[in-house]
mmCIF file of C-alpha atoms in Angstrom:
data_model
loop_
_atom_site.group_PDB
_atom_site.id
_atom_site.type_symbol
_atom_site.label_atom_id
_atom_site.label_comp_id
_atom_site.label_asym_id
_atom_site.label_seq_id
_atom_site.Cartn_x
_atom_site.Cartn_y
_atom_site.Cartn_z
ATOM 1 C CA MET A 6 -7.184 -17.953 0.150
ATOM 2 C CA THR A 7 -4.066 -20.045 0.595
ATOM 3 C CA VAL A 8 -1.481 -19.939 3.349
ATOM 4 C CA ALA A 9 1.859 -18.728 1.988
ATOM 5 C CA ASP A 10 3.343 -18.323 5.463
ATOM 6 C CA ALA A 11 2.234 -19.132 9.000
ATOM 7 C CA GLU A 12 1.128 -15.540 9.474
ATOM 8 C CA LEU A 13 0.709 -13.994 6.036
ATOM 9 C CA LEU A 14 -2.148 -15.138 3.822
ATOM 10 C CA VAL A 15 -2.160 -14.493 0.104
ATOM 11 C CA GLY A 16 -4.980 -14.846 -2.402
ATOM 12 C CA VAL A 17 -5.638 -13.691 -5.951
ATOM 13 C CA THR A 18 -9.155 -13.040 -7.217
ATOM 14 C CA GLY A 19 -9.344 -11.948 -10.818
ATOM 15 C CA ALA A 20 -6.570 -9.385 -11.221
ATOM 16 C CA VAL A 21 -6.441 -8.356 -7.544
ATOM 17 C CA ALA A 22 -4.071 -9.909 -5.010
ATOM 18 C CA THR A 23 -4.856 -9.700 -1.303
ATOM 19 C CA VAL A 24 -2.269 -10.020 1.450
ATOM 20 C CA VAL A 25 -3.787 -10.586 4.894
ATOM 21 C CA ILE A 26 -1.786 -9.900 8.053
ATOM 22 C CA HIS A 27 -2.807 -12.863 10.208
ATOM 23 C CA ASN A 28 -1.680 -12.975 13.817
ATOM 24 C CA PRO A 29 -4.992 -12.567 15.671
ATOM 25 C CA ALA A 30 -3.648 -13.705 19.046
ATOM 26 C CA ARG A 31 -1.522 -10.523 19.038
ATOM 27 C CA ARG A 32 -3.979 -8.288 17.166
ATOM 28 C CA ASN A 33 -2.072 -8.984 13.950
ATOM 29 C CA ALA A 34 1.246 -7.682 15.241
ATOM 30 C CA MET A 35 4.042 -8.184 12.714
ATOM 31 C CA THR A 36 6.697 -10.660 13.800
ATOM 32 C CA THR A 37 10.275 -10.736 12.547
ATOM 33 C CA ALA A 38 9.355 -13.628 10.268
ATOM 34 C CA MET A 39 6.435 -11.662 8.808
ATOM 35 C CA TRP A 40 8.574 -8.582 8.124
ATOM 36 C CA ARG A 41 11.132 -10.810 6.442
ATOM 37 C CA ARG A 42 8.515 -12.663 4.385
ATOM 38 C CA LEU A 43 6.597 -9.658 3.061
ATOM 39 C CA PRO A 44 9.167 -8.486 0.464
ATOM 40 C CA GLU A 45 9.415 -12.031 -0.907
ATOM 41 C CA LEU A 46 5.648 -12.192 -1.329
ATOM 42 C CA LEU A 47 5.612 -8.816 -3.036
ATOM 43 C CA ASP A 48 8.360 -9.872 -5.450
ATOM 44 C CA GLY A 49 6.243 -12.816 -6.564
ATOM 45 C CA LEU A 50 3.021 -10.825 -6.885
ATOM 46 C CA GLU A 51 4.716 -8.059 -8.814
ATOM 47 C CA ALA A 52 6.120 -10.569 -11.290
ATOM 48 C CA ASP A 53 2.718 -12.261 -11.739
ATOM 49 C CA PRO A 54 1.233 -10.913 -15.004
ATOM 50 C CA VAL A 55 -2.286 -11.703 -13.783
ATOM 51 C CA VAL A 56 -2.009 -9.310 -10.814
ATOM 52 C CA ARG A 57 -2.850 -5.680 -11.528
ATOM 53 C CA ALA A 58 -3.504 -4.378 -8.006
ATOM 54 C CA LEU A 59 -2.820 -5.393 -4.435
ATOM 55 C CA VAL A 60 -4.896 -5.058 -1.263
ATOM 56 C CA LEU A 61 -3.244 -5.207 2.165
ATOM 57 C CA THR A 62 -5.520 -5.884 5.116
ATOM 58 C CA GLY A 63 -5.676 -7.619 8.481
ATOM 59 C CA ALA A 64 -7.530 -10.644 9.816
ATOM 60 C CA GLU A 65 -10.509 -10.716 12.168
ATOM 61 C CA GLY A 66 -11.382 -7.042 12.427
ATOM 62 C CA THR A 67 -7.930 -5.596 13.053
ATOM 63 C CA PHE A 68 -5.473 -4.228 10.520
ATOM 64 C CA CYS A 69 -2.228 -4.449 12.494
ATOM 65 C CA ALA A 70 -1.403 -3.452 16.073
ATOM 66 C CA GLY A 71 2.254 -2.846 15.204
ATOM 67 C CA ALA A 72 5.496 -4.748 15.497
ATOM 68 C CA ASP A 73 5.629 -7.685 17.886
ATOM 69 C CA LEU A 74 7.525 -6.203 20.847
ATOM 70 C CA GLY A 75 8.908 -9.609 21.651
ATOM 71 C CA ASP A 76 11.150 -9.052 18.620
ATOM 72 C CA LEU A 77 12.218 -5.570 19.745
ATOM 73 C CA ASP A 78 15.969 -6.172 19.555
ATOM 74 C CA ASP A 79 15.737 -7.733 16.115
ATOM 75 C CA LEU A 80 13.631 -4.884 14.797
ATOM 76 C CA PHE A 81 15.334 -1.790 16.172
ATOM 77 C CA ASP A 82 19.023 -2.553 16.674
ATOM 78 C CA GLY A 83 19.664 -1.701 13.026
ATOM 79 C CA GLY A 84 18.434 1.894 13.226
ATOM 80 C CA ASP A 85 16.979 2.737 9.832
ATOM 81 C CA LEU A 86 18.304 -0.502 8.299
ATOM 82 C CA THR A 87 15.728 -2.852 9.766
ATOM 83 C CA LEU A 88 13.516 -5.611 8.447
ATOM 84 C CA ALA A 89 10.478 -3.394 9.008
ATOM 85 C CA VAL A 90 11.930 -0.541 6.941
ATOM 86 C CA ALA A 91 12.977 -2.965 4.199
ATOM 87 C CA ALA A 92 9.430 -4.358 4.051
ATOM 88 C CA GLU A 93 7.936 -0.860 4.048
ATOM 89 C CA GLU A 94 10.241 0.291 1.258
ATOM 90 C CA ARG A 95 9.467 -2.789 -0.843
ATOM 91 C CA LEU A 96 5.747 -2.157 -0.421
ATOM 92 C CA ALA A 97 6.143 1.505 -1.376
ATOM 93 C CA ASP A 98 8.178 0.440 -4.419
ATOM 94 C CA PHE A 99 5.620 -2.152 -5.577
ATOM 95 C CA ALA A 100 5.066 -1.374 -9.247
ATOM 96 C CA LYS A 101 1.304 -1.935 -9.190
ATOM 97 C CA PRO A 102 -1.346 0.044 -7.278
ATOM 98 C CA THR A 103 -1.687 -0.863 -3.602
ATOM 99 C CA VAL A 104 -4.661 -0.286 -1.300
ATOM 100 C CA ALA A 105 -4.667 -0.639 2.479
ATOM 101 C CA ALA A 106 -8.116 -1.759 3.670
ATOM 102 C CA VAL A 107 -8.049 -0.676 7.315
ATOM 103 C CA HIS A 108 -10.358 -1.748 10.094
ATOM 104 C CA GLY A 109 -9.717 -1.713 13.830
ATOM 105 C CA ALA A 110 -6.232 -0.913 15.106
ATOM 106 C CA CYS A 111 -3.657 0.445 12.672
ATOM 107 C CA VAL A 112 -0.789 1.313 14.983
ATOM 108 C CA GLY A 113 3.001 1.553 14.786
ATOM 109 C CA GLY A 114 4.202 -0.950 12.207
ATOM 110 C CA GLY A 115 0.649 -1.281 10.959
ATOM 111 C CA CYS A 116 0.473 2.438 10.254
ATOM 112 C CA GLN A 117 3.926 2.170 8.681
ATOM 113 C CA LEU A 118 2.612 -0.384 6.183
ATOM 114 C CA ALA A 119 -0.637 1.493 5.505
ATOM 115 C CA VAL A 120 1.240 4.714 4.754
ATOM 116 C CA ALA A 121 3.476 2.821 2.306
ATOM 117 C CA CYS A 122 0.394 1.903 0.248
ATOM 118 C CA ASP A 123 -0.913 4.146 -2.526
ATOM 119 C CA LEU A 124 -4.428 4.412 -1.101
ATOM 120 C CA ARG A 125 -5.900 3.877 2.358
ATOM 121 C CA ILE A 126 -9.602 3.082 2.714
ATOM 122 C CA ALA A 127 -10.784 2.871 6.319
ATOM 123 C CA ALA A 128 -13.748 1.479 8.166
ATOM 124 C CA ALA A 129 -15.376 3.789 10.696
ATOM 125 C CA ASP A 130 -13.941 1.699 13.547
ATOM 126 C CA ALA A 131 -10.321 2.227 12.455
ATOM 127 C CA ARG A 132 -7.890 3.791 14.914
ATOM 128 C CA PHE A 133 -4.449 5.076 13.986
ATOM 129 C CA GLY A 134 -1.366 5.751 16.082
ATOM 130 C CA VAL A 135 2.406 6.137 15.853
ATOM 131 C CA PRO A 136 3.775 5.156 19.290
ATOM 132 C CA PRO A 137 7.626 5.371 19.295
ATOM 133 C CA ALA A 138 7.509 8.154 21.905
ATOM 134 C CA ARG A 139 5.752 5.754 24.296
ATOM 135 C CA LEU A 140 8.612 3.289 23.881
ATOM 136 C CA GLY A 141 11.670 5.535 23.744
ATOM 137 C CA LEU A 142 12.343 4.682 20.115
ATOM 138 C CA VAL A 143 13.310 6.806 17.124
ATOM 139 C CA TYR A 144 10.898 6.266 14.251
ATOM 140 C CA PRO A 145 12.947 5.384 11.137
ATOM 141 C CA ALA A 146 13.809 8.374 8.979
ATOM 142 C CA PRO A 147 12.325 6.994 5.722
ATOM 143 C CA THR A 148 9.091 6.213 7.571
ATOM 144 C CA THR A 149 8.959 9.616 9.248
ATOM 145 C CA ARG A 150 9.505 11.437 5.965
ATOM 146 C CA ARG A 151 6.857 9.347 4.189
ATOM 147 C CA LEU A 152 4.330 10.126 6.931
ATOM 148 C CA ALA A 153 5.147 13.856 6.798
ATOM 149 C CA ARG A 154 4.745 13.943 3.011
ATOM 150 C CA LEU A 155 1.336 12.348 3.362
ATOM 151 C CA VAL A 156 -0.214 14.345 6.213
ATOM 152 C CA GLY A 157 2.044 17.397 6.404
ATOM 153 C CA PRO A 158 4.699 18.306 8.997
ATOM 154 C CA ALA A 159 2.310 19.561 11.706
ATOM 155 C CA ALA A 160 0.059 16.488 11.665
ATOM 156 C CA ALA A 161 3.074 14.175 11.544
ATOM 157 C CA LYS A 162 4.607 15.949 14.548
ATOM 158 C CA HIS A 163 1.343 15.617 16.464
ATOM 159 C CA LEU A 164 1.175 11.896 15.803
ATOM 160 C CA LEU A 165 4.842 11.350 16.680
ATOM 161 C CA PHE A 166 5.116 13.748 19.654
ATOM 162 C CA THR A 167 1.932 12.638 21.439
ATOM 163 C CA ALA A 168 1.657 8.973 20.364
ATOM 164 C CA GLU A 169 -2.103 9.510 20.651
ATOM 165 C CA LEU A 170 -4.590 7.320 18.843
ATOM 166 C CA ILE A 171 -6.819 9.157 16.385
ATOM 167 C CA ASP A 172 -10.117 7.962 14.962
ATOM 168 C CA ALA A 173 -10.967 7.415 11.316
ATOM 169 C CA GLU A 174 -12.691 10.774 10.857
ATOM 170 C CA ARG A 175 -9.666 12.692 12.101
ATOM 171 C CA ALA A 176 -7.437 10.512 9.937
ATOM 172 C CA LEU A 177 -9.598 11.542 6.977
ATOM 173 C CA ARG A 178 -9.320 15.238 7.848
ATOM 174 C CA ILE A 179 -5.533 15.196 7.984
ATOM 175 C CA GLY A 180 -5.198 13.122 4.817
ATOM 176 C CA LEU A 181 -3.982 9.936 6.450
ATOM 177 C CA VAL A 182 -6.834 8.022 4.780
ATOM 178 C CA ASP A 183 -8.700 8.667 1.542
ATOM 179 C CA GLU A 184 -12.176 7.456 2.484
ATOM 180 C CA VAL A 185 -14.060 6.295 5.572
ATOM 181 C CA LEU A 186 -16.887 3.776 5.204
ATOM 182 C CA PRO A 187 -19.245 1.964 7.558
ATOM 183 C CA VAL A 188 -17.622 -1.277 8.691
ATOM 184 C CA ASP A 189 -19.982 -3.380 6.577
ATOM 185 C CA ARG A 190 -19.198 -1.331 3.440
ATOM 186 C CA LEU A 191 -15.393 -1.456 3.565
ATOM 187 C CA ALA A 192 -14.888 -4.663 1.588
ATOM 188 C CA ALA A 193 -17.380 -3.685 -1.131
ATOM 189 C CA ARG A 194 -15.808 -0.243 -1.557
ATOM 190 C CA VAL A 195 -12.303 -1.702 -1.817
ATOM 191 C CA ASP A 196 -13.625 -4.085 -4.480
ATOM 192 C CA GLU A 197 -15.117 -1.101 -6.360
ATOM 193 C CA ILE A 198 -11.853 0.813 -6.268
ATOM 194 C CA THR A 199 -9.650 -2.094 -7.295
ATOM 195 C CA GLY A 200 -12.183 -3.067 -9.961
ATOM 196 C CA ALA A 201 -11.890 0.390 -11.480
ATOM 197 C CA VAL A 202 -8.085 0.343 -11.293
ATOM 198 C CA VAL A 203 -7.654 -3.019 -13.006
ATOM 199 C CA ALA A 204 -10.075 -2.005 -15.805
ATOM 200 C CA ARG A 205 -8.027 1.068 -16.729
ATOM 201 C CA SER A 206 -4.976 1.237 -18.966
ATOM 202 C CA GLN A 207 -2.156 -0.259 -16.944
ATOM 203 C CA LEU A 208 0.243 1.917 -18.916
ATOM 204 C CA SER A 209 -1.523 5.043 -17.623
ATOM 205 C CA VAL A 210 -1.708 3.687 -14.075
ATOM 206 C CA ALA A 211 1.927 2.556 -13.904
ATOM 207 C CA ALA A 212 3.228 5.816 -15.353
ATOM 208 C CA ALA A 213 1.142 7.903 -12.965
ATOM 209 C CA LYS A 214 2.371 5.957 -9.944
ATOM 210 C CA GLU A 215 6.002 6.246 -10.967
ATOM 211 C CA ILE A 216 5.769 9.971 -11.694
ATOM 212 C CA ILE A 217 3.817 10.841 -8.535
ATOM 213 C CA ASP A 218 6.269 8.864 -6.418
ATOM 214 C CA GLY A 219 9.182 10.825 -7.908
ATOM 215 C CA ARG A 220 10.863 7.809 -9.489
ATOM 216 C CA ALA A 221 10.731 8.987 -13.108
ATOM 217 C CA ASP A 222 13.415 11.290 -14.455
ATOM 218 C CA GLU A 223 13.066 13.098 -17.797
ATOM 219 C CA ASP A 224 14.390 10.137 -19.773
ATOM 220 C CA ARG A 225 11.928 7.822 -18.072
ATOM 221 C CA ILE A 226 9.038 10.195 -18.727
ATOM 222 C CA ALA A 227 10.021 10.281 -22.391
ATOM 223 C CA TRP A 228 10.047 6.463 -22.330
ATOM 224 C CA TRP A 229 6.488 6.456 -20.980
ATOM 225 C CA HIS A 230 5.298 8.741 -23.761
ATOM 226 C CA GLY A 231 7.017 6.462 -26.247
ATOM 227 C CA GLN A 232 5.062 3.562 -24.789
ATOM 228 C CA VAL A 233 1.812 5.400 -25.513
ATOM 229 C CA ARG A 234 2.779 5.678 -29.177
ATOM 230 C CA ALA A 235 4.133 2.142 -29.475
ATOM 231 C CA SER A 236 1.411 0.316 -27.562
ATOM 232 C CA GLY A 237 -1.718 1.641 -29.252
ATOM 233 C CA GLU A 238 -3.347 2.164 -25.829
ATOM 234 C CA ALA A 239 -4.544 5.660 -26.649
ATOM 235 C CA ARG A 240 -5.965 4.557 -30.019
ATOM 236 C CA GLU A 241 -7.874 1.794 -28.246
ATOM 237 C CA GLY A 242 -9.160 4.185 -25.590
ATOM 238 C CA VAL A 243 -10.441 6.673 -28.154
ATOM 239 C CA ALA A 244 -11.977 3.921 -30.271
ATOM 240 C CA ALA A 245 -13.786 2.532 -27.220
ATOM 241 C CA VAL A 246 -15.267 5.956 -26.452
ATOM 242 C CA ASN A 247 -16.382 6.457 -30.041
ATOM 243 C CA GLU A 248 -17.847 2.956 -30.260
ATOM 244 C CA ARG A 249 -19.431 3.175 -26.803
ATOM 245 C CA ARG A 250 -17.865 -0.023 -25.544
ATOM 246 C CA PRO A 251 -15.455 -0.939 -22.758
ATOM 247 C CA PRO A 252 -11.835 -0.529 -23.808
ATOM 248 C CA ARG A 253 -9.674 -3.576 -24.369
ATOM 249 C CA PHE A 254 -6.328 -2.342 -23.090
ATOM 250 C CA GLY A 255 -3.508 -4.756 -23.699
ATOM 251 C CA TRP A 256 -0.318 -3.089 -22.436
ATOM 252 C CA THR A 257 1.654 -5.061 -19.874
ATOM 253 C CA PRO A 258 4.750 -3.809 -18.071
ATOM 254 C CA PRO A 259 8.135 -5.215 -19.032
ATOM 255 C CA ALA A 260 9.758 -7.425 -16.423
ATOM 256 C CA ARG A 261 12.045 -5.702 -13.977
ATOM 257 C CA PRO A 262 15.711 -6.256 -14.816
#
């Protein structure tokens, strides 16, 4: 693990990158500098051909307690056009699969980042909350809509209207997280999931993410099917099944323009 910023740590193991939110003195609250730095880190990791998946987590038993309120004016004077929203949108737009590994507090800006990931795997000690109503703030519209798409309008309204913290089991019931594990099993389970993802056809994974996220029109979908024919991925997958061996998928995404 190497320090890429005073408060964001980045490491790559095999084909999996890990970004650690590191501000333990403030329960990993995101500072203005951290919000500004995150999109830059994501740009570099997305362009790295070695990286096939990304894990976002927090240091020392906490995911992220939210935005650093000392930076309140910097973060909220812009309405929906804030550094936090820009970081969230860049994370949601990351071309490779993303997993939030959540333990401890996942509140406010922390929940914002977790919801922007593709998958959320939680430890049993995780607690989730969306507190703008405690602070007299309007949660950004893109963030609000993303939360509502994930958990449904009623659950999103409960979280936003009450600003209550909910535990991991309730988060699982409403669809805010995908799995809940004992604290000592979280890291191993995240490794299992990312290990499975990076072993699959990256063509299949990238196309699925783009289509599910609503970013592929009919022309783009036709392009994806053309990639299946041109790449030989399907032929390799079928051959691997018939020969009872692991597939050797070789497709890599073209660089973003």
